[in-house]
Amino acid sequence: MPWLLIGRRTVERLLERVPADRVGVSVRDPRKARDLAGRGVRVRQGSFDDPASLVHSFEGAEQLLLLFFDRTGPECVSGHRAAIDAAVKAGVGRILYTSQMGAAHDS
């Protein structure tokens, strides 16, 4: 699951540069991020499958790093669209996106 490594490593690098109270993560299972919460990172439950959870999860964020969805095809597109719409509703000012593995110009 490469997206987990990317997310975890990104958070670790951010914590080297900014205070933990300026970092938040949206995760499917907050129990898996207890260590981050214990360090002061804002941990909220959010899922591509539940767009309303993403709006809450993204509230207060100035920037969002959107990691690629772990699915392909139309389901992937709709998941990304839901996350972007949720970020807009939450007032996120800047969205950064990691490309999906195997991405092509016609995908």
Short mmCIF file of N, CA and C in Angstrom, two decimals:
data_model
loop_
_atom_site.label_atom_id
_atom_site.label_comp_id
_atom_site.label_asym_id
_atom_site.label_seq_id
_atom_site.Cartn_x
_atom_site.Cartn_y
_atom_site.Cartn_z
N MET A 1 0.83 -1.18 0.00
CA MET A 1 0.00 0.00 0.00
C MET A 1 0.87 1.25 0.00
N PRO A 2 1.35 1.66 -1.17
CA PRO A 2 2.28 2.78 -1.25
C PRO A 2 1.70 4.10 -0.76
N TRP A 3 0.39 4.29 -0.86
CA TRP A 3 -0.19 5.56 -0.42
C TRP A 3 -0.01 5.74 1.08
N LEU A 4 -0.02 4.64 1.84
CA LEU A 4 0.20 4.76 3.28
C LEU A 4 1.60 5.24 3.57
N LEU A 5 2.58 4.73 2.85
CA LEU A 5 3.95 5.17 3.05
C LEU A 5 4.12 6.62 2.66
N ILE A 6 3.54 7.01 1.55
CA ILE A 6 3.64 8.40 1.11
C ILE A 6 3.02 9.31 2.16
N GLY A 7 1.83 8.99 2.62
CA GLY A 7 1.17 9.81 3.62
C GLY A 7 1.95 9.90 4.91
N ARG A 8 2.39 8.79 5.41
CA ARG A 8 3.14 8.74 6.67
C ARG A 8 4.45 9.51 6.55
N ARG A 9 5.17 9.27 5.46
CA ARG A 9 6.46 9.97 5.28
C ARG A 9 6.27 11.47 5.10
N THR A 10 5.22 11.86 4.41
CA THR A 10 4.95 13.28 4.23
C THR A 10 4.68 13.94 5.58
N VAL A 11 3.87 13.30 6.39
CA VAL A 11 3.57 13.86 7.72
C VAL A 11 4.85 13.95 8.55
N GLU A 12 5.67 12.92 8.53
CA GLU A 12 6.92 12.95 9.30
C GLU A 12 7.81 14.10 8.85
N ARG A 13 7.90 14.34 7.54
CA ARG A 13 8.72 15.45 7.05
C ARG A 13 8.12 16.80 7.44
N LEU A 14 6.81 16.91 7.38
CA LEU A 14 6.16 18.15 7.81
C LEU A 14 6.45 18.44 9.27
N LEU A 15 6.42 17.41 10.08
CA LEU A 15 6.65 17.61 11.51
C LEU A 15 8.08 18.03 11.82
N GLU A 16 9.00 17.84 10.88
CA GLU A 16 10.36 18.35 11.03
C GLU A 16 10.41 19.85 10.76
N ARG A 17 9.38 20.37 10.09
CA ARG A 17 9.41 21.77 9.62
C ARG A 17 8.38 22.68 10.26
N VAL A 18 7.25 22.11 10.68
CA VAL A 18 6.19 22.94 11.25
C VAL A 18 5.68 22.30 12.54
N PRO A 19 5.09 23.12 13.42
CA PRO A 19 4.54 22.56 14.66
C PRO A 19 3.41 21.58 14.37
N ALA A 20 3.31 20.56 15.21
CA ALA A 20 2.31 19.51 15.01
C ALA A 20 0.89 20.05 14.99
N ASP A 21 0.64 21.12 15.71
CA ASP A 21 -0.73 21.66 15.73
C ASP A 21 -1.11 22.34 14.42
N ARG A 22 -0.17 22.42 13.48
CA ARG A 22 -0.47 22.97 12.15
C ARG A 22 -0.65 21.87 11.11
N VAL A 23 -0.60 20.62 11.56
CA VAL A 23 -0.71 19.47 10.66
C VAL A 23 -1.96 18.69 11.01
N GLY A 24 -2.69 18.29 9.98
CA GLY A 24 -3.85 17.44 10.18
C GLY A 24 -3.85 16.31 9.18
N VAL A 25 -4.42 15.20 9.57
CA VAL A 25 -4.53 14.07 8.66
C VAL A 25 -5.96 13.58 8.63
N SER A 26 -6.35 13.12 7.47
CA SER A 26 -7.65 12.50 7.28
C SER A 26 -7.39 11.03 7.01
N VAL A 27 -7.92 10.17 7.85
CA VAL A 27 -7.65 8.74 7.74
C VAL A 27 -8.95 7.95 7.85
N ARG A 28 -8.97 6.79 7.23
CA ARG A 28 -10.16 5.95 7.33
C ARG A 28 -10.35 5.43 8.75
N ASP A 29 -9.24 5.06 9.38
CA ASP A 29 -9.29 4.49 10.72
C ASP A 29 -8.39 5.29 11.65
N PRO A 30 -8.96 6.21 12.42
CA PRO A 30 -8.15 7.05 13.31
C PRO A 30 -7.30 6.28 14.31
N ARG A 31 -7.68 5.06 14.62
CA ARG A 31 -6.87 4.26 15.56
C ARG A 31 -5.48 4.02 15.02
N LYS A 32 -5.35 3.97 13.70
CA LYS A 32 -4.04 3.72 13.08
C LYS A 32 -3.14 4.94 13.12
N ALA A 33 -3.70 6.07 13.52
CA ALA A 33 -2.91 7.31 13.59
C ALA A 33 -2.83 7.84 15.02
N ARG A 34 -3.07 6.98 15.99
CA ARG A 34 -3.00 7.41 17.40
C ARG A 34 -1.65 8.02 17.76
N ASP A 35 -0.60 7.44 17.21
CA ASP A 35 0.73 7.98 17.51
C ASP A 35 0.85 9.42 17.05
N LEU A 36 0.26 9.74 15.90
CA LEU A 36 0.30 11.12 15.41
C LEU A 36 -0.53 12.04 16.30
N ALA A 37 -1.70 11.56 16.69
CA ALA A 37 -2.54 12.35 17.60
C ALA A 37 -1.81 12.62 18.90
N GLY A 38 -1.09 11.64 19.38
CA GLY A 38 -0.32 11.80 20.61
C GLY A 38 0.80 12.82 20.48
N ARG A 39 1.21 13.09 19.27
CA ARG A 39 2.25 14.09 19.01
C ARG A 39 1.66 15.46 18.73
N GLY A 40 0.32 15.56 18.74
CA GLY A 40 -0.32 16.85 18.54
C GLY A 40 -0.90 17.08 17.16
N VAL A 41 -0.82 16.09 16.29
CA VAL A 41 -1.39 16.20 14.95
C VAL A 41 -2.91 16.03 15.05
N ARG A 42 -3.64 16.85 14.32
CA ARG A 42 -5.10 16.73 14.28
C ARG A 42 -5.44 15.52 13.40
N VAL A 43 -6.09 14.54 13.98
CA VAL A 43 -6.47 13.33 13.27
C VAL A 43 -7.99 13.28 13.18
N ARG A 44 -8.50 13.18 11.95
CA ARG A 44 -9.94 13.10 11.74
C ARG A 44 -10.25 11.94 10.80
N GLN A 45 -11.39 11.33 11.02
CA GLN A 45 -11.84 10.24 10.16
C GLN A 45 -12.40 10.83 8.88
N GLY A 46 -11.97 10.28 7.76
CA GLY A 46 -12.49 10.68 6.47
C GLY A 46 -12.30 9.55 5.48
N SER A 47 -13.23 9.43 4.55
CA SER A 47 -13.17 8.35 3.58
C SER A 47 -13.69 8.83 2.23
N PHE A 48 -13.03 8.40 1.16
CA PHE A 48 -13.51 8.70 -0.19
C PHE A 48 -14.93 8.17 -0.37
N ASP A 49 -15.27 7.11 0.35
CA ASP A 49 -16.60 6.51 0.24
C ASP A 49 -17.68 7.29 0.99
N ASP A 50 -17.28 8.28 1.77
CA ASP A 50 -18.22 9.07 2.57
C ASP A 50 -17.85 10.55 2.44
N PRO A 51 -18.29 11.20 1.34
CA PRO A 51 -17.90 12.60 1.09
C PRO A 51 -18.18 13.55 2.25
N ALA A 52 -19.26 13.34 2.99
CA ALA A 52 -19.56 14.22 4.13
C ALA A 52 -18.46 14.14 5.18
N SER A 53 -17.89 12.96 5.36
CA SER A 53 -16.80 12.83 6.34
C SER A 53 -15.58 13.63 5.90
N LEU A 54 -15.39 13.74 4.59
CA LEU A 54 -14.24 14.49 4.08
C LEU A 54 -14.40 15.98 4.34
N VAL A 55 -15.60 16.50 4.19
CA VAL A 55 -15.82 17.92 4.46
C VAL A 55 -15.41 18.23 5.90
N HIS A 56 -15.88 17.43 6.83
CA HIS A 56 -15.51 17.64 8.24
C HIS A 56 -14.01 17.45 8.44
N SER A 57 -13.46 16.43 7.81
CA SER A 57 -12.04 16.13 7.98
C SER A 57 -11.16 17.27 7.47
N PHE A 58 -11.58 17.95 6.42
CA PHE A 58 -10.78 19.01 5.82
C PHE A 58 -11.02 20.39 6.43
N GLU A 59 -12.02 20.53 7.28
CA GLU A 59 -12.33 21.84 7.87
C GLU A 59 -11.10 22.42 8.57
N GLY A 60 -10.86 23.69 8.30
CA GLY A 60 -9.74 24.38 8.92
C GLY A 60 -8.43 24.25 8.17
N ALA A 61 -8.39 23.42 7.15
CA ALA A 61 -7.15 23.23 6.38
C ALA A 61 -6.94 24.38 5.41
N GLU A 62 -5.72 24.88 5.36
CA GLU A 62 -5.35 25.88 4.38
C GLU A 62 -4.91 25.21 3.08
N GLN A 63 -4.22 24.07 3.23
CA GLN A 63 -3.73 23.32 2.09
C GLN A 63 -4.06 21.85 2.31
N LEU A 64 -4.22 21.14 1.20
CA LEU A 64 -4.54 19.72 1.26
C LEU A 64 -3.65 18.97 0.29
N LEU A 65 -3.02 17.92 0.78
CA LEU A 65 -2.31 17.00 -0.10
C LEU A 65 -3.24 15.81 -0.28
N LEU A 66 -3.74 15.65 -1.49
CA LEU A 66 -4.67 14.57 -1.82
C LEU A 66 -3.87 13.43 -2.40
N LEU A 67 -3.82 12.33 -1.65
CA LEU A 67 -3.12 11.14 -2.15
C LEU A 67 -4.05 10.37 -3.07
N PHE A 68 -3.49 9.71 -4.03
CA PHE A 68 -4.29 8.97 -4.99
C PHE A 68 -5.15 7.91 -4.31
N PHE A 69 -6.31 7.70 -4.88
CA PHE A 69 -7.28 6.72 -4.40
C PHE A 69 -6.76 5.32 -4.73
N ASP A 70 -7.06 4.37 -3.89
CA ASP A 70 -6.55 3.01 -4.08
C ASP A 70 -7.41 2.17 -5.03
N ARG A 71 -8.14 2.83 -5.89
CA ARG A 71 -8.97 2.14 -6.88
C ARG A 71 -8.70 2.75 -8.25
N THR A 72 -9.21 2.13 -9.28
CA THR A 72 -8.97 2.64 -10.63
C THR A 72 -10.29 2.86 -11.36
N GLY A 73 -10.19 3.46 -12.53
CA GLY A 73 -11.35 3.65 -13.38
C GLY A 73 -12.32 4.70 -12.86
N PRO A 74 -13.59 4.56 -13.23
CA PRO A 74 -14.61 5.55 -12.85
C PRO A 74 -14.73 5.73 -11.33
N GLU A 75 -14.53 4.65 -10.59
CA GLU A 75 -14.61 4.75 -9.12
C GLU A 75 -13.52 5.67 -8.57
N CYS A 76 -12.35 5.60 -9.17
CA CYS A 76 -11.24 6.46 -8.77
C CYS A 76 -11.57 7.92 -9.08
N VAL A 77 -12.07 8.16 -10.28
CA VAL A 77 -12.41 9.53 -10.69
C VAL A 77 -13.48 10.11 -9.76
N SER A 78 -14.51 9.34 -9.48
CA SER A 78 -15.57 9.86 -8.60
C SER A 78 -15.06 10.09 -7.18
N GLY A 79 -14.15 9.24 -6.71
CA GLY A 79 -13.57 9.44 -5.38
C GLY A 79 -12.75 10.72 -5.30
N HIS A 80 -11.93 10.94 -6.32
CA HIS A 80 -11.13 12.17 -6.35
C HIS A 80 -12.02 13.40 -6.47
N ARG A 81 -13.04 13.30 -7.30
CA ARG A 81 -13.97 14.42 -7.46
C ARG A 81 -14.65 14.73 -6.12
N ALA A 82 -15.07 13.70 -5.40
CA ALA A 82 -15.72 13.89 -4.10
C ALA A 82 -14.76 14.57 -3.12
N ALA A 83 -13.50 14.17 -3.13
CA ALA A 83 -12.52 14.77 -2.22
C ALA A 83 -12.28 16.24 -2.57
N ILE A 84 -12.18 16.53 -3.85
CA ILE A 84 -11.96 17.92 -4.27
C ILE A 84 -13.17 18.78 -3.93
N ASP A 85 -14.36 18.27 -4.19
CA ASP A 85 -15.58 19.00 -3.83
C ASP A 85 -15.65 19.24 -2.33
N ALA A 86 -15.28 18.23 -1.55
CA ALA A 86 -15.28 18.38 -0.09
C ALA A 86 -14.28 19.44 0.36
N ALA A 87 -13.12 19.46 -0.27
CA ALA A 87 -12.11 20.46 0.08
C ALA A 87 -12.61 21.86 -0.22
N VAL A 88 -13.27 22.02 -1.36
CA VAL A 88 -13.83 23.33 -1.71
C VAL A 88 -14.88 23.74 -0.68
N LYS A 89 -15.78 22.82 -0.34
CA LYS A 89 -16.82 23.11 0.67
C LYS A 89 -16.21 23.47 2.02
N ALA A 90 -15.08 22.84 2.34
CA ALA A 90 -14.44 23.09 3.63
C ALA A 90 -13.61 24.38 3.62
N GLY A 91 -13.46 25.00 2.44
CA GLY A 91 -12.71 26.25 2.35
C GLY A 91 -11.22 26.09 2.21
N VAL A 92 -10.76 24.93 1.77
CA VAL A 92 -9.33 24.71 1.56
C VAL A 92 -8.87 25.64 0.44
N GLY A 93 -7.77 26.34 0.67
CA GLY A 93 -7.29 27.31 -0.32
C GLY A 93 -6.43 26.73 -1.42
N ARG A 94 -5.75 25.61 -1.14
CA ARG A 94 -4.83 25.04 -2.12
C ARG A 94 -4.89 23.53 -2.02
N ILE A 95 -5.01 22.87 -3.17
CA ILE A 95 -5.05 21.41 -3.22
C ILE A 95 -3.85 20.93 -4.03
N LEU A 96 -3.07 20.06 -3.44
CA LEU A 96 -1.96 19.41 -4.13
C LEU A 96 -2.35 17.95 -4.32
N TYR A 97 -1.94 17.35 -5.42
CA TYR A 97 -2.39 16.01 -5.74
C TYR A 97 -1.22 15.14 -6.17
N THR A 98 -1.18 13.93 -5.63
CA THR A 98 -0.19 12.96 -6.08
C THR A 98 -0.82 12.14 -7.19
N SER A 99 -0.10 11.98 -8.27
CA SER A 99 -0.63 11.23 -9.41
C SER A 99 -0.77 9.76 -9.06
N GLN A 100 -1.68 9.12 -9.73
CA GLN A 100 -1.90 7.70 -9.50
C GLN A 100 -0.88 6.89 -10.26
N MET A 101 -0.49 5.76 -9.69
CA MET A 101 0.45 4.87 -10.36
C MET A 101 -0.14 4.42 -11.68
N GLY A 102 0.69 4.43 -12.72
CA GLY A 102 0.23 3.99 -14.03
C GLY A 102 -0.60 5.03 -14.75
N ALA A 103 -0.58 6.26 -14.27
CA ALA A 103 -1.37 7.30 -14.91
C ALA A 103 -0.86 7.54 -16.34
N ALA A 104 -1.78 7.88 -17.22
CA ALA A 104 -1.44 8.16 -18.61
C ALA A 104 -2.23 9.37 -19.06
N HIS A 105 -1.80 9.98 -20.16
CA HIS A 105 -2.49 11.18 -20.66
C HIS A 105 -3.96 10.92 -20.96
N ASP A 106 -4.29 9.71 -21.34
CA ASP A 106 -5.68 9.41 -21.69
C ASP A 106 -6.48 8.82 -20.52
N SER A 107 -5.89 8.79 -19.35
CA SER A 107 -6.63 8.23 -18.20
C SER A 107 -7.49 9.29 -17.52
#
